[in-house]
Each structure stands twice: as structure tokens, then as C-alpha cells.
Amino acid sequence: MTAPYDVIVLGIGGMGSAAAFHLARRGQRVLGLERFDIPHSMGSSHGLTRIIRLAYYESPKYVPLLHRAYENWREAERLFGEQLLFVTGSIDAGPPDSAVFQGSLASCAEHGLPHEVLDGEEVNARLPGYALPSSHRAVFQPEGGFIASERAIVAHVTLAQAHGADIRARERVLGWEPWRDGVRVTTERGSYQAGRLVVSAGAWIGQFVAPLVRAAVPERQVLGWFQPDDPALFRPDRFPVFNALFDEGRYYGLPIWGMPGLKIGRYHHLGETVDPDAMNRDCTQADEALLRGAVQRYFPRAGGATMGMAPCLFTNTSDEHFVIDTLPECRQVVVASPCSGHGYKFCSVIGEILADLAMTGESVFDLSLFRLARLRAA
Ligand SMILES: Cc1cc2nc3c(=O)[nH]c(=O)nc-3n(C[C@H](O)[C@H](O)[C@H](O)COP(=O)(O)OP(=O)(O)OC[C@H]3O[C@@H](n4cnc5c(N)ncnc54)[C@H](O)[C@@H]3O)c2cc1C
């Protein structure tokens, strides 16, 4: 039995690394437990980059969180001494009545965000990496961009350690139980007690939070990188990140960074619900063909050789909103399941919220969208 901690963080991926930093900087004695390496390629945060955008088509309610996320990313990169947030502008495009275009516009209107509305031809003329259908409409928001997601995990862990956090990789948690007013956590190597537990186990969260066994569903995703004929068209200064609804589905993409190709993915890829421990981690010709088809049609200047592919995991809720809450039957346990394919950009603010919930049970942010009870009722 080792010394007690104030807070144990279960899972040091995107969310857990940020929570460990925010807790440690406030003087909490933090133990962070991670089953793989830090960082690693088995969960939801790898593949080098993740989109961040203010014009939030999923709901305008996310915009206050996003403003804080930007502030916190800028603080983290200043403290770490390395750029983590890259501003490229963002394109949210689709048919005029699509949720991607209309929702993005609604967020801009409700929160007074600077933006331009362009049709497909205007986008393609201004940004020659794009070949959108001319009938598409797009919101261009200048503050969109991307986060260097794996470096950001390293940054948060390094900053947490500088504040005394005890972070351990390759130590798999087997379970937890209430213990006095706090918790006892058992791993492959030992048993630890703490006043509070933050569960940020990504695709594995159902193993530790019973209500999420059915309500947070892991799904296999695949990322692809494709070689452009003129890489200059796809560099961060010429190619804004995008979300776009096409006939083939909803896609997202990012400029060349860290690998020599345009990066693209399709939300919900092939619709494969999986057990994360048994998932096929090979990328197949069917995976590649699905992504290449969209590149050839809508970004043909990047239709060259495949530069890389990577499997990854979404963890979906039925309404695609996050779970950020304390467990009603065990208030010393804070749960963070912020995925459904759009959570990474929020790590910097969700880490702060998790620290608030662990320390005070409250947050200054409106978390009503993220309550566990809505999924139990559904
Ligand atoms: C292909 C893809 C593209 C995406 N694109 C975007 C995007 O552009 N923008 C965006 O905002 N979001 C995006 N997302 C979503 C975003 O990446 C996720 O919301 C985010 O990574 C979730 O972070 P997490 O901390 O919950 O999960 P993770 O980073 O996976 O962390 C969970 C951690 O818990 C650990 N763990 C699990 N079980 C145990 C155990 N028993 N013991 C110890 N440790 C354990 C895991 O090993 C892991 O490290 C994308 C996701 C995918 C898969």
C-alpha cells in the first residue's frame, strides 16, 4: 500500500493528461495511471493532429467552452515552450440546408464570431486545394486550426510532473471501489487510495463506469494521409481545416503537418462498433478506398500515393454530446467521456473542469448538456 493521494487520474490520454496538469498546479497530490505508453497509438488521441474550431455546428452551447479551450491551449504552449495550437482558419461546408453549414452559421451568429459565407466556387477559387461542389455553402472562420495532439499530451504530462504529479505508464488499472470517503484503485502492480478519482479511460470507460457500458460505444475509425501534386497548396498557411458533408458522408481534413500528405477521415468510417481490446488494428484496402474516393472527388490535387493510415477509436453517445459529471451514487468519482469524434480540442478546458469537479464538485461552465442522467433516461 503506497501513500495516499488527493486524486487518482485513470487514463493519461488527452483528457487525463490535462486533468493531471490542472490538479497538480493547484497543489493536489496526483497519481496518473496509464496502461500503455505516454503517448501511444492505441486510443483516441494519436495521428499527430486534431481540429479545433470556434464555429461549432454541433451546438452553439459549446462556444463558451471553446473560448476557454483556446486560452488554455495558449497558456499550455507558453508554459511548455512549444507551439501546440496552429491557426489555419476553418471551413464548415455542405448543402445550403445541411446541419454542418447551418449549425456553423448559427454558432457564429449567436456568439458574434467573425466569419465569411462562401459558395463552393468561391472556396475553390480562394483555396485551390479544395474542389467543393459549386452548390455547397461554406462558413470560413479565421480562428479555426489544429492542435498537435500527441505533443499536447506530452506537454500536459510534463507540466503536471513539474508540479509534483506522479505519472505512471504501463500500469493497467483493474478496478476501483469506494474506500472511506474516497476510493481505492487496484492495478496490475498494486493498490492506491485517494480522496477522489477522475476516470478518463477513453474507449475503455465502460469497464469502470457501469452506466457507460451501453451508453458510450467504441467505434473503429481510420485516418489517411495522401500525397498532393503541389504540397504548397496543402500547407497550413494555404489549407484551412475542414468539416464537410458530401453525398458520401461527413468528412474532416487537415493540412500537411508532421507527415507528407493531406490528412482526411470520415465520421463513423465503416460504422464498426468494436471491443477496443479486440479491434482490427490493420488498415485494409476498403478503408483506404473509402478515404481516397473523397480525396479524388473533393481534393483531387492531393490524390497521389498513400502516405500513411492509422486506426483510431471514437467513443459514441446516442446524442453525440459528451459525458462530464460526477457519479451520482459515488460523488468522489468524476467521469469524463468526451468523444463522439469531436472531443480533443476541448482537452485543455475539460482538464480544468475535471479539476474543478474533483476539488469542489462544481464548475463555472454549464455542464447540463453533458450529464450522465440524460443517457440513463434515453
Ligand atoms: C480518428 C479520429 C479523429 C478525431 N478528430 C478529432 C478532431 O479533429 N478534433 C477533435 O476535437 N476531436 C477529434 N477526435 C476525438 C478526440 O480525439 C477524442 O475526443 C479524444 O482523443 C478523447 O480523449 P480521451 O482522453 O477521452 O481518450 P484517450 O486519449 O484515448 O485516453 C484514454 C486513456 O485511458 C487509458 N486507459 C484505458 N483503460 C485503462 C486502464 N485500464 N488502465 C490505465 N489506463 C487506461 C488509455 O490507454 C488511454 O491512454 C477524433 C478521434 C478520432 C479517433
CSV table of C-alpha atoms and ligand atoms in Angstrom, one decimal:
chain,number,residue,atom,x,y,z
A,1,MET,CA,0.0,0.0,0.0
A,2,THR,CA,1.5,3.3,-1.0
A,3,ALA,CA,1.0,6.8,0.3
A,4,PRO,CA,-2.5,8.3,-0.2
A,5,TYR,CA,-3.1,10.8,-3.0
A,6,ASP,CA,-5.6,13.6,-3.3
A,7,VAL,CA,-6.7,12.5,-6.8
A,8,ILE,CA,-6.0,9.5,-9.0
A,9,VAL,CA,-6.5,10.0,-12.7
A,10,LEU,CA,-7.3,6.8,-14.5
A,11,GLY,CA,-6.1,7.1,-18.1
A,12,ILE,CA,-3.4,9.6,-19.2
A,13,GLY,CA,-4.6,10.3,-22.8
A,14,GLY,CA,-5.9,13.6,-24.0
A,15,MET,CA,-8.3,14.4,-21.1
A,16,GLY,CA,-6.4,12.7,-18.3
A,17,SER,CA,-3.1,14.4,-19.0
A,18,ALA,CA,-4.9,17.8,-19.0
A,19,ALA,CA,-6.7,16.9,-15.7
A,20,ALA,CA,-3.4,15.8,-14.1
A,21,PHE,CA,-1.9,19.2,-15.0
A,22,HIS,CA,-4.7,21.3,-13.7
A,23,LEU,CA,-4.9,19.3,-10.5
A,24,ALA,CA,-1.2,19.3,-9.8
A,25,ARG,CA,-0.8,23.0,-10.5
A,26,ARG,CA,-3.4,23.6,-7.7
A,27,GLY,CA,-1.2,21.7,-5.2
A,28,GLN,CA,-3.2,18.4,-5.4
A,29,ARG,CA,-1.2,15.2,-4.8
A,30,VAL,CA,-1.9,13.5,-8.1
A,31,LEU,CA,-1.3,9.9,-9.3
A,32,GLY,CA,-1.9,9.4,-13.0
A,33,LEU,CA,-2.2,5.8,-14.3
A,34,GLU,CA,-1.8,4.8,-17.9
A,35,ARG,CA,-1.9,1.2,-19.3
A,36,PHE,CA,0.1,2.0,-22.5
A,37,ASP,CA,3.0,4.4,-23.2
A,38,ILE,CA,2.7,8.2,-22.9
A,39,PRO,CA,1.7,9.0,-25.6
A,40,HIS,CA,0.6,5.9,-27.6
A,41,SER,CA,-1.4,4.8,-30.6
A,42,MET,CA,-4.0,2.5,-29.1
A,43,GLY,CA,-6.7,5.0,-28.1
A,44,SER,CA,-8.3,8.2,-29.5
A,45,SER,CA,-5.7,10.9,-29.4
A,46,HIS,CA,-2.9,9.8,-31.8
A,47,GLY,CA,-2.4,10.6,-35.5
A,48,LEU,CA,-0.5,13.8,-34.8
A,49,THR,CA,-3.2,16.5,-35.1
A,50,ARG,CA,-6.8,17.3,-34.1
A,51,ILE,CA,-9.1,20.1,-35.5
A,52,ILE,CA,-10.1,23.0,-33.3
A,53,ARG,CA,-12.8,25.4,-34.4
A,54,LEU,CA,-14.9,28.1,-32.8
A,55,ALA,CA,-17.8,27.9,-35.3
A,56,TYR,CA,-19.4,24.9,-33.7
A,57,TYR,CA,-22.1,23.3,-35.8
A,58,GLU,CA,-22.8,20.6,-33.2
A,59,SER,CA,-24.3,23.3,-30.9
A,60,PRO,CA,-23.7,26.9,-30.1
A,61,LYS,CA,-23.6,25.8,-26.4
A,62,TYR,CA,-20.0,24.6,-26.9
A,63,VAL,CA,-18.7,28.0,-27.9
A,64,PRO,CA,-18.0,29.4,-24.3
A,65,LEU,CA,-16.1,26.2,-23.6
A,66,LEU,CA,-14.1,26.7,-26.9
A,67,HIS,CA,-13.1,30.3,-26.0
A,68,ARG,CA,-11.7,28.9,-22.7
A,69,ALA,CA,-10.1,26.0,-24.6
A,70,TYR,CA,-8.2,28.4,-26.8
A,71,GLU,CA,-7.0,30.4,-23.8
A,72,ASN,CA,-5.8,27.3,-22.0
A,73,TRP,CA,-4.1,25.9,-25.1
A,74,ARG,CA,-2.2,29.1,-25.5
A,75,GLU,CA,-1.2,29.1,-21.8
A,76,ALA,CA,-0.1,25.4,-22.1
A,77,GLU,CA,2.1,26.1,-25.1
A,78,ARG,CA,3.6,29.2,-23.4
A,79,LEU,CA,4.4,27.1,-20.2
A,80,PHE,CA,5.7,24.2,-22.2
A,81,GLY,CA,7.7,26.3,-24.6
A,82,GLU,CA,6.4,24.7,-27.8
A,83,GLN,CA,3.7,25.6,-30.3
A,84,LEU,CA,0.7,23.3,-29.8
A,85,LEU,CA,-2.1,25.4,-31.5
A,86,PHE,CA,-1.8,26.2,-35.2
A,87,VAL,CA,-4.3,28.6,-36.7
A,88,THR,CA,-5.3,27.9,-40.3
A,89,GLY,CA,-8.9,29.0,-40.4
A,90,SER,CA,-11.8,26.5,-40.7
A,91,ILE,CA,-14.2,25.6,-43.4
A,92,ASP,CA,-17.6,24.1,-42.5
A,93,ALA,CA,-19.3,23.1,-45.7
A,94,GLY,CA,-22.3,21.3,-47.0
A,95,PRO,CA,-25.6,21.7,-48.9
A,96,PRO,CA,-27.2,25.0,-48.0
A,97,ASP,CA,-29.7,23.3,-45.6
A,98,SER,CA,-27.2,20.9,-44.1
A,99,ALA,CA,-26.5,20.9,-40.3
A,100,VAL,CA,-22.8,21.4,-40.9
A,101,PHE,CA,-23.3,24.7,-42.7
A,102,GLN,CA,-26.4,25.9,-40.9
A,103,GLY,CA,-25.1,24.9,-37.5
A,104,SER,CA,-21.8,26.6,-38.0
A,105,LEU,CA,-23.6,29.8,-39.1
A,106,ALA,CA,-25.9,29.7,-36.1
A,107,SER,CA,-22.9,29.5,-33.7
A,108,CYS,CA,-21.3,32.5,-35.5
A,109,ALA,CA,-24.5,34.5,-35.2
A,110,GLU,CA,-25.2,33.6,-31.6
A,111,HIS,CA,-21.7,34.3,-30.4
A,112,GLY,CA,-20.7,37.2,-32.8
A,113,LEU,CA,-17.9,35.2,-34.3
A,114,PRO,CA,-16.1,36.7,-37.3
A,115,HIS,CA,-16.8,34.7,-40.4
A,116,GLU,CA,-17.5,34.7,-44.1
A,117,VAL,CA,-20.1,32.8,-46.1
A,118,LEU,CA,-18.8,31.4,-49.4
A,119,ASP,CA,-20.2,29.2,-52.1
A,120,GLY,CA,-18.3,26.2,-53.4
A,121,GLU,CA,-16.8,28.1,-56.3
A,122,GLU,CA,-15.6,30.9,-54.1
A,123,VAL,CA,-13.9,28.4,-51.8
A,124,ASN,CA,-12.2,26.6,-54.7
A,125,ALA,CA,-11.0,29.9,-56.2
A,126,ARG,CA,-9.6,31.1,-53.0
A,127,LEU,CA,-8.2,27.8,-51.8
A,128,PRO,CA,-7.0,25.7,-54.7
A,129,GLY,CA,-6.6,22.6,-52.6
A,130,TYR,CA,-10.4,22.4,-52.5
A,131,ALA,CA,-12.8,21.2,-55.2
A,132,LEU,CA,-16.2,21.5,-53.4
A,133,PRO,CA,-19.4,21.2,-55.4
A,134,SER,CA,-20.4,24.6,-56.6
A,135,SER,CA,-23.8,24.3,-54.9
A,136,HIS,CA,-22.2,23.8,-51.5
A,137,ARG,CA,-22.2,26.6,-48.9
A,138,ALA,CA,-19.3,27.1,-46.5
A,139,VAL,CA,-18.6,29.1,-43.4
A,140,PHE,CA,-15.0,30.3,-43.2
A,141,GLN,CA,-14.0,31.1,-39.6
A,142,PRO,CA,-10.5,32.6,-39.3
A,143,GLU,CA,-9.6,31.2,-35.8
A,144,GLY,CA,-10.1,27.5,-36.7
A,145,GLY,CA,-7.0,25.3,-36.8
A,146,PHE,CA,-5.4,22.3,-35.2
A,147,ILE,CA,-3.8,21.0,-32.1
A,148,ALA,CA,-0.6,18.9,-32.1
A,149,SER,CA,-2.4,16.3,-30.1
A,150,GLU,CA,0.3,13.9,-29.1
A,151,ARG,CA,2.7,16.7,-28.3
A,152,ALA,CA,-0.1,18.3,-26.2
A,153,ILE,CA,-0.3,15.1,-24.1
A,154,VAL,CA,3.5,15.2,-23.6
A,155,ALA,CA,3.1,18.9,-22.7
A,156,HIS,CA,0.4,18.4,-20.1
A,157,VAL,CA,2.2,15.4,-18.5
A,158,THR,CA,5.5,17.3,-18.4
A,159,LEU,CA,3.8,20.3,-16.8
A,160,ALA,CA,1.9,18.1,-14.3
A,161,GLN,CA,5.2,16.4,-13.3
A,162,ALA,CA,6.8,19.8,-12.8
A,163,HIS,CA,4.1,20.4,-10.2
A,164,GLY,CA,4.8,17.1,-8.5
A,165,ALA,CA,2.3,14.7,-10.2
A,166,ASP,CA,3.2,11.0,-10.0
A,167,ILE,CA,2.5,9.8,-13.6
A,168,ARG,CA,3.0,6.1,-14.4
A,169,ALA,CA,2.8,4.5,-17.8
A,170,ARG,CA,2.4,0.8,-18.5
A,171,GLU,CA,0.4,0.2,-15.3
A,172,ARG,CA,-3.1,-1.0,-16.2
A,173,VAL,CA,-5.9,-0.3,-13.8
A,174,LEU,CA,-8.0,-3.4,-12.9
A,175,GLY,CA,-10.8,-1.7,-11.0
A,176,TRP,CA,-11.8,0.8,-8.3
A,177,GLU,CA,-14.0,0.7,-5.2
A,178,PRO,CA,-15.3,3.3,-2.7
A,179,TRP,CA,-13.0,3.4,0.3
A,180,ARG,CA,-13.9,5.6,3.3
A,181,ASP,CA,-14.8,9.0,1.8
A,182,GLY,CA,-12.6,8.3,-1.2
A,183,VAL,CA,-11.6,5.5,-3.5
A,184,ARG,CA,-9.2,2.5,-3.7
A,185,VAL,CA,-7.8,1.8,-7.1
A,186,THR,CA,-6.2,-1.6,-8.0
A,187,THR,CA,-3.7,-2.0,-10.8
A,188,GLU,CA,-1.6,-4.8,-12.1
A,189,ARG,CA,1.2,-3.6,-9.8
A,190,GLY,CA,-0.6,-2.5,-6.6
A,191,SER,CA,-3.3,-0.7,-4.8
A,192,TYR,CA,-3.7,3.0,-4.2
A,193,GLN,CA,-6.0,5.2,-2.1
A,194,ALA,CA,-7.1,8.7,-2.8
A,195,GLY,CA,-9.8,11.2,-1.9
A,196,ARG,CA,-11.1,11.5,-5.5
A,197,LEU,CA,-10.9,9.5,-8.8
A,198,VAL,CA,-11.1,11.0,-12.3
A,199,VAL,CA,-12.0,8.3,-14.8
A,200,SER,CA,-10.7,9.4,-18.3
A,201,ALA,CA,-10.3,6.0,-19.8
A,202,GLY,CA,-11.5,6.9,-23.3
A,203,ALA,CA,-12.8,3.9,-25.3
A,204,TRP,CA,-12.4,1.7,-22.2
A,205,ILE,CA,-14.5,3.8,-19.9
A,206,GLY,CA,-17.3,1.3,-19.8
A,207,GLN,CA,-15.0,-1.0,-17.8
A,208,PHE,CA,-15.0,1.4,-14.9
A,209,VAL,CA,-18.3,3.3,-15.1
A,210,ALA,CA,-21.3,0.8,-15.2
A,211,PRO,CA,-23.8,3.2,-16.8
A,212,LEU,CA,-21.5,3.8,-19.7
A,213,VAL,CA,-21.1,0.1,-20.7
A,214,ARG,CA,-24.0,0.6,-23.1
A,215,ALA,CA,-24.1,4.4,-23.3
A,216,ALA,CA,-20.5,5.0,-24.5
A,217,VAL,CA,-19.9,2.8,-27.5
A,218,PRO,CA,-16.4,2.4,-29.0
A,219,GLU,CA,-16.2,2.5,-32.8
A,220,ARG,CA,-13.3,1.8,-35.2
A,221,GLN,CA,-12.1,4.8,-37.2
A,222,VAL,CA,-9.4,5.2,-39.8
A,223,LEU,CA,-7.2,8.2,-40.7
A,224,GLY,CA,-5.5,8.5,-44.1
A,225,TRP,CA,-2.7,10.8,-45.4
A,226,PHE,CA,-2.5,11.3,-49.2
A,227,GLN,CA,0.3,12.9,-51.3
A,228,PRO,CA,-0.5,16.2,-53.1
A,229,ASP,CA,0.9,17.0,-56.5
A,230,ASP,CA,1.7,20.5,-55.2
A,231,PRO,CA,2.3,20.3,-51.4
A,232,ALA,CA,2.3,24.1,-51.1
A,233,LEU,CA,-1.5,24.1,-51.7
A,234,PHE,CA,-2.0,21.9,-48.6
A,235,ARG,CA,0.4,23.6,-46.1
A,236,PRO,CA,-1.2,25.2,-43.0
A,237,ASP,CA,-0.9,28.7,-44.5
A,238,ARG,CA,-3.0,27.7,-47.6
A,239,PHE,CA,-5.3,25.0,-46.4
A,240,PRO,CA,-7.8,25.6,-43.6
A,241,VAL,CA,-9.0,22.6,-41.7
A,242,PHE,CA,-12.4,21.4,-42.8
A,243,ASN,CA,-15.6,19.6,-41.9
A,244,ALA,CA,-17.8,18.9,-44.9
A,245,LEU,CA,-20.9,17.0,-45.6
A,246,PHE,CA,-20.8,15.3,-49.0
A,247,ASP,CA,-23.0,12.7,-50.8
A,248,GLU,CA,-20.7,10.0,-49.4
A,249,GLY,CA,-20.9,11.2,-45.7
A,250,ARG,CA,-19.4,13.7,-43.3
A,251,TYR,CA,-15.6,14.2,-43.7
A,252,TYR,CA,-12.9,16.2,-41.9
A,253,GLY,CA,-9.4,17.1,-43.0
A,254,LEU,CA,-6.3,18.9,-42.0
A,255,PRO,CA,-3.3,20.4,-43.8
A,256,ILE,CA,0.2,18.7,-44.1
A,257,TRP,CA,1.8,18.6,-40.7
A,258,GLY,CA,4.2,16.0,-39.4
A,259,MET,CA,3.5,13.6,-42.3
A,260,PRO,CA,3.9,14.3,-46.1
A,261,GLY,CA,0.2,14.4,-47.0
A,262,LEU,CA,-3.3,15.8,-46.7
A,263,LYS,CA,-4.9,14.2,-43.7
A,264,ILE,CA,-8.6,13.1,-44.0
A,265,GLY,CA,-11.1,11.0,-42.2
A,266,ARG,CA,-14.8,10.1,-42.4
A,267,TYR,CA,-17.0,10.4,-39.3
A,268,HIS,CA,-18.1,6.9,-38.3
A,269,HIS,CA,-16.0,5.5,-41.1
A,270,LEU,CA,-17.5,2.0,-41.8
A,271,GLY,CA,-19.8,2.0,-38.8
A,272,GLU,CA,-17.9,-0.7,-37.0
A,273,THR,CA,-18.8,-1.0,-33.3
A,274,VAL,CA,-15.9,-2.7,-31.6
A,275,ASP,CA,-14.3,-4.0,-28.4
A,276,PRO,CA,-11.2,-1.8,-28.2
A,277,ASP,CA,-9.1,-4.8,-27.0
A,278,ALA,CA,-10.1,-6.9,-30.0
A,279,MET,CA,-10.4,-4.3,-32.7
A,280,ASN,CA,-8.7,-4.9,-36.1
A,281,ARG,CA,-5.8,-2.5,-36.0
A,282,ASP,CA,-4.7,-3.2,-39.6
A,283,CYS,CA,-5.9,-0.8,-42.2
A,284,THR,CA,-7.5,-2.5,-45.2
A,285,GLN,CA,-7.9,-1.7,-48.9
A,286,ALA,CA,-11.6,-1.0,-48.1
A,287,ASP,CA,-10.5,1.6,-45.5
A,288,GLU,CA,-8.1,3.2,-48.0
A,289,ALA,CA,-10.6,3.2,-50.9
A,290,LEU,CA,-13.3,5.0,-48.8
A,291,LEU,CA,-10.9,7.9,-47.9
A,292,ARG,CA,-9.2,8.0,-51.3
A,293,GLY,CA,-12.6,8.3,-53.1
A,294,ALA,CA,-13.4,11.5,-51.2
A,295,VAL,CA,-9.9,12.9,-51.8
A,296,GLN,CA,-10.1,12.2,-55.6
A,297,ARG,CA,-13.5,13.9,-55.8
A,298,TYR,CA,-13.2,16.9,-53.5
A,299,PHE,CA,-9.4,17.4,-53.1
A,300,PRO,CA,-8.0,16.0,-56.3
A,301,ARG,CA,-4.7,17.9,-56.1
A,302,ALA,CA,-4.0,15.5,-53.1
A,303,GLY,CA,-4.9,12.3,-54.9
A,304,GLY,CA,-1.3,10.9,-55.1
A,305,ALA,CA,0.2,8.0,-53.3
A,306,THR,CA,-0.9,7.0,-49.9
A,307,MET,CA,1.5,8.3,-47.3
A,308,GLY,CA,0.0,6.6,-44.2
A,309,MET,CA,-3.0,5.2,-42.5
A,310,ALA,CA,-3.9,4.8,-38.8
A,311,PRO,CA,-6.8,3.1,-37.0
A,312,CYS,CA,-8.3,5.1,-34.1
A,313,LEU,CA,-11.3,4.9,-31.7
A,314,PHE,CA,-14.4,7.0,-31.3
A,315,THR,CA,-16.5,6.5,-28.1
A,316,ASN,CA,-20.0,7.5,-29.1
A,317,THR,CA,-23.0,8.5,-27.1
A,318,SER,CA,-26.5,8.4,-28.6
A,319,ASP,CA,-26.8,12.2,-28.9
A,320,GLU,CA,-23.1,12.7,-29.7
A,321,HIS,CA,-22.6,15.0,-26.7
A,322,PHE,CA,-20.0,14.4,-24.0
A,323,VAL,CA,-20.3,12.9,-20.6
A,324,ILE,CA,-18.7,15.1,-17.9
A,325,ASP,CA,-20.2,14.5,-14.5
A,326,THR,CA,-19.7,13.1,-11.0
A,327,LEU,CA,-21.2,9.7,-10.4
A,328,PRO,CA,-24.5,10.3,-8.5
A,329,GLU,CA,-24.0,7.1,-6.4
A,330,CYS,CA,-20.4,7.9,-5.6
A,331,ARG,CA,-19.7,11.6,-5.7
A,332,GLN,CA,-16.0,11.2,-5.2
A,333,VAL,CA,-15.7,9.8,-8.7
A,334,VAL,CA,-15.6,12.2,-11.7
A,335,VAL,CA,-16.2,10.8,-15.2
A,336,ALA,CA,-15.0,12.3,-18.5
A,337,SER,CA,-16.1,10.7,-21.7
A,338,PRO,CA,-15.8,13.4,-24.2
A,339,CYS,CA,-15.6,11.9,-27.6
A,340,SER,CA,-18.2,11.1,-30.3
A,341,GLY,CA,-15.4,12.2,-32.6
A,342,HIS,CA,-15.1,15.8,-31.5
A,343,GLY,CA,-13.6,16.0,-28.0
A,344,TYR,CA,-9.9,16.5,-28.4
A,345,LYS,CA,-10.0,20.3,-29.0
A,346,PHE,CA,-11.6,20.6,-25.5
A,347,CYS,CA,-8.9,18.8,-23.5
A,348,SER,CA,-7.4,22.0,-22.3
A,349,VAL,CA,-10.7,23.2,-20.8
A,350,ILE,CA,-12.1,19.8,-19.8
A,351,GLY,CA,-9.0,19.2,-17.8
A,352,GLU,CA,-9.7,22.3,-15.9
A,353,ILE,CA,-13.3,21.3,-15.4
A,354,LEU,CA,-12.4,17.9,-14.2
A,355,ALA,CA,-10.0,19.5,-11.6
A,356,ASP,CA,-12.9,21.8,-10.5
A,357,LEU,CA,-15.3,18.8,-10.2
A,358,ALA,CA,-12.8,16.7,-8.3
A,359,MET,CA,-11.9,19.5,-5.9
A,360,THR,CA,-15.3,21.3,-5.4
A,361,GLY,CA,-17.9,19.3,-7.1
A,362,GLU,CA,-18.8,22.3,-9.3
A,363,SER,CA,-17.8,24.1,-12.5
A,364,VAL,CA,-18.3,27.6,-13.7
A,365,PHE,CA,-19.4,26.2,-17.0
A,366,ASP,CA,-22.9,25.0,-17.9
A,367,LEU,CA,-22.5,21.2,-18.0
A,368,SER,CA,-26.2,20.4,-18.4
A,369,LEU,CA,-25.6,19.1,-21.9
A,370,PHE,CA,-23.1,16.5,-20.5
A,371,ARG,CA,-25.0,15.0,-17.6
A,372,LEU,CA,-24.9,11.2,-17.2
A,373,ALA,CA,-28.6,11.1,-16.3
A,374,ARG,CA,-29.7,12.1,-19.9
A,375,LEU,CA,-28.2,8.8,-21.2
A,376,ARG,CA,-29.8,6.7,-18.4
A,377,ALA,CA,-33.2,8.2,-19.3
A,378,ALA,CA,-32.7,7.7,-23.1
B,1,LIG,C1,-9.7,9.4,-36.0
B,1,LIG,C2,-10.1,10.4,-35.0
B,1,LIG,C3,-10.2,11.7,-35.4
B,1,LIG,C4,-10.6,12.7,-34.5
B,1,LIG,N1,-10.6,14.0,-34.9
B,1,LIG,C5,-10.9,15.0,-33.9
B,1,LIG,C6,-10.7,16.3,-34.3
B,1,LIG,O1,-10.2,16.7,-35.4
B,1,LIG,N2,-11.0,17.3,-33.3
B,1,LIG,C7,-11.4,16.9,-32.1
B,1,LIG,O2,-11.7,17.8,-31.3
B,1,LIG,N3,-11.6,15.6,-31.7
B,1,LIG,C8,-11.3,14.7,-32.6
B,1,LIG,N4,-11.4,13.3,-32.3
B,1,LIG,C9,-11.9,13.0,-31.0
B,1,LIG,C10,-10.8,13.1,-30.0
B,1,LIG,O3,-9.6,12.6,-30.5
B,1,LIG,C11,-11.2,12.4,-28.7
B,1,LIG,O4,-12.4,13.1,-28.2
B,1,LIG,C12,-10.1,12.5,-27.6
B,1,LIG,O5,-8.9,12.0,-28.1
B,1,LIG,C13,-10.6,11.6,-26.4
B,1,LIG,O6,-9.6,11.7,-25.4
B,1,LIG,P1,-9.6,10.7,-24.2
B,1,LIG,O7,-8.7,11.3,-23.2
B,1,LIG,O8,-11.1,10.5,-23.7
B,1,LIG,O9,-9.1,9.4,-24.8
B,1,LIG,P2,-7.7,8.8,-24.9
B,1,LIG,O10,-6.7,9.9,-25.4
B,1,LIG,O11,-7.7,7.6,-25.7
B,1,LIG,O12,-7.2,8.5,-23.4
B,1,LIG,C14,-7.8,7.4,-22.7
B,1,LIG,C15,-6.7,6.8,-22.0
B,1,LIG,O13,-7.1,5.9,-21.0
B,1,LIG,C16,-6.2,4.8,-21.0
B,1,LIG,N5,-6.7,3.7,-20.3
B,1,LIG,C17,-7.8,2.9,-20.7
B,1,LIG,N6,-8.0,1.9,-19.8
B,1,LIG,C18,-7.1,2.0,-18.9
B,1,LIG,C19,-6.7,1.1,-17.8
B,1,LIG,N7,-7.4,0.0,-17.5
B,1,LIG,N8,-5.6,1.5,-17.0
B,1,LIG,C20,-4.9,2.6,-17.3
B,1,LIG,N9,-5.2,3.4,-18.4
B,1,LIG,C21,-6.2,3.1,-19.2
B,1,LIG,C22,-5.9,4.6,-22.4
B,1,LIG,O14,-4.8,3.8,-22.7
B,1,LIG,C23,-5.8,6.0,-22.9
B,1,LIG,O15,-4.5,6.5,-22.9
B,1,LIG,C24,-11.0,12.3,-33.2
B,1,LIG,C25,-11.0,11.0,-32.8
B,1,LIG,C26,-10.5,10.0,-33.7
B,1,LIG,C27,-10.4,8.6,-33.2
